[in-house]
Amino acid sequence: MESLTRGNRLRGPHMRTWGVLFVLCGTIFMEGVDVALLNVALPAIRADLGLSTGVLSGVVSAYVLGFGGFILLGGRAADMLGRRRMFLLWLGIFAIFSGLGGLATEGWMLLLARFVTGVAAAFIAPAGLSLITTNFAEGALRNRALIIYGAVGGAGYSLGMVTGGVLTTFGWRWVFFAPVIFASLLLAAAIPLIRDNGERAGGRFDLAGAFTVTGAMLLLIYGVVRLERPDLWAVPIFAAGLGLVAAFVAVERRAAYPLLRLGLLKTGTIARTNVSAILFMGSFSAFQFLVTLHLQEERGWSTLETGLIMATMGVDAVLGPTVTPWLIRKYGTVRVICAGAGVGAVAYLLFLPTGIDRAALVMLPALLLVGVAFALAYGPYTIAATDGVADREHGLAGGLLYTCTQFGMALGISAATAVYATGSLHAALFIPAVGAALAGALVLSRRPAPVLEPA
């Protein structure tokens, strides 16, 4: 009884619990900043190391490969081995390999460092998400924590553009060294604060499932990356990836302790949520990638100038934790996600008239709307991803969501790069617009989830 009472206290608005949220928000902010820092520094890295456009986009995709390929394994490891243990271990690995990326002198060294950093993030992200869901009681309190978590992550993407511009003026290597300092501070705070209050999943590791799904995700994401320069190798890569997906499904149906309980995909809105997240995040990442290259390589803007105007999207850091929770209570998660996707589609279309001779002021409405779209959709996706899922599977559910978002980012960047290589920014910008519209249509095609009552 004493243990139960203590567990309930920790699930409420206890000071330590909010301290845990602060640390976890710092981590998701760092991951967002880490990606955004690199995006702004890409032209400087290309100039210093002499990288081709394919290798340059590969630096971004290497992180996605590591993240997307190992995320389900990371979620299962959190559920079975302990969320705190996985979080602390891989946060340390993240710091080490981010620092090694800053020491890279060749393209392959940078690719390797980014890949391992992505693997580390694949273990950190689901552990962090499930630490929130197991420390906050289900309902309005948990939803608010998740919205804050998502908003801070979005702010990392947006504000990281400015930070990247500033750091790159001192040298692009600082975009790798800065996360080392930040991660070390978070690790020092996390050790005394974080406790694992959630129920652990039982059973054994499904090694066959882990190998097949990791191999499948690596091959499929690599196949998407190969779309940037279509050749005959793309066909066998996709075929091998799909073959491993089929093998994974067969393994999971027979496994006593499956890595991914296939019935989870039938829980609530899990399947539609994750497919919609693929499209939404693919659109967002494609837009960021295109605009960064356009401003710096076609308009000749500096990294600082690019970062400052892209920081306009940081409006999500204000709207996410303030307006979005109210909208969810009033209209429900599904409608809010749909609204975010719709606003995103409009924003990407508004950017089309911003030709190379147009003033920066013309871009501001579109960039502001992109921030609004992210504020409306990203946090609610994290709520929908664990809606109706048992606590012991929250790490897995979080891993599934992050798998889809990373796969979507790889798909969006690769498709945008392939079209942009033809020299047409306008044609490439239709990719995020269509993707966002489809994301909204997908969630709208089902009956909205019940509206939550105010706390």
Tab-separated table of N, CA and C in Angstrom, residues 272 334 338 438-448:
chain	number	residue	atom	x	y	z
A	272	ARG	N	-3.179	4.884	-38.220
A	272	ARG	CA	-3.398	6.124	-38.960
A	272	ARG	C	-2.519	7.263	-38.427
A	334	VAL	N	-7.545	14.634	-32.836
A	334	VAL	CA	-7.595	14.405	-34.278
A	334	VAL	C	-7.833	15.699	-35.046
A	338	CYS	N	-5.291	17.562	-37.718
A	338	CYS	CA	-5.757	17.870	-39.063
A	338	CYS	C	-5.587	19.352	-39.382
A	438	LEU	N	-2.034	15.442	-47.536
A	438	LEU	CA	-2.372	14.028	-47.371
A	438	LEU	C	-2.373	13.623	-45.897
A	439	ALA	N	-1.444	14.186	-45.119
A	439	ALA	CA	-1.401	13.883	-43.680
A	439	ALA	C	-2.695	14.301	-43.010
A	440	GLY	N	-3.185	15.501	-43.367
A	440	GLY	CA	-4.441	15.966	-42.795
A	440	GLY	C	-5.628	15.142	-43.238
A	441	ALA	N	-5.658	14.792	-44.516
A	441	ALA	CA	-6.773	13.996	-45.046
A	441	ALA	C	-6.833	12.630	-44.384
A	442	LEU	N	-5.673	12.076	-44.067
A	442	LEU	CA	-5.633	10.745	-43.470
A	442	LEU	C	-6.257	10.732	-42.085
A	443	VAL	N	-5.921	11.687	-41.248
A	443	VAL	CA	-6.499	11.708	-39.909
A	443	VAL	C	-7.955	12.153	-39.934
A	444	LEU	N	-8.329	12.935	-40.955
A	444	LEU	CA	-9.711	13.399	-41.050
A	444	LEU	C	-10.649	12.312	-41.537
A	445	SER	N	-10.085	11.261	-42.153
A	445	SER	CA	-10.905	10.222	-42.755
A	445	SER	C	-11.495	9.254	-41.745
A	446	ARG	N	-11.236	9.470	-40.462
A	446	ARG	CA	-11.811	8.621	-39.426
A	446	ARG	C	-12.614	9.476	-38.447
A	447	ARG	N	-13.454	8.827	-37.656
A	447	ARG	CA	-14.238	9.553	-36.660
A	447	ARG	C	-13.306	10.152	-35.616
A	448	PRO	N	-13.455	11.443	-35.288
A	448	PRO	CA	-12.583	12.082	-34.302
A	448	PRO	C	-12.623	11.379	-32.953
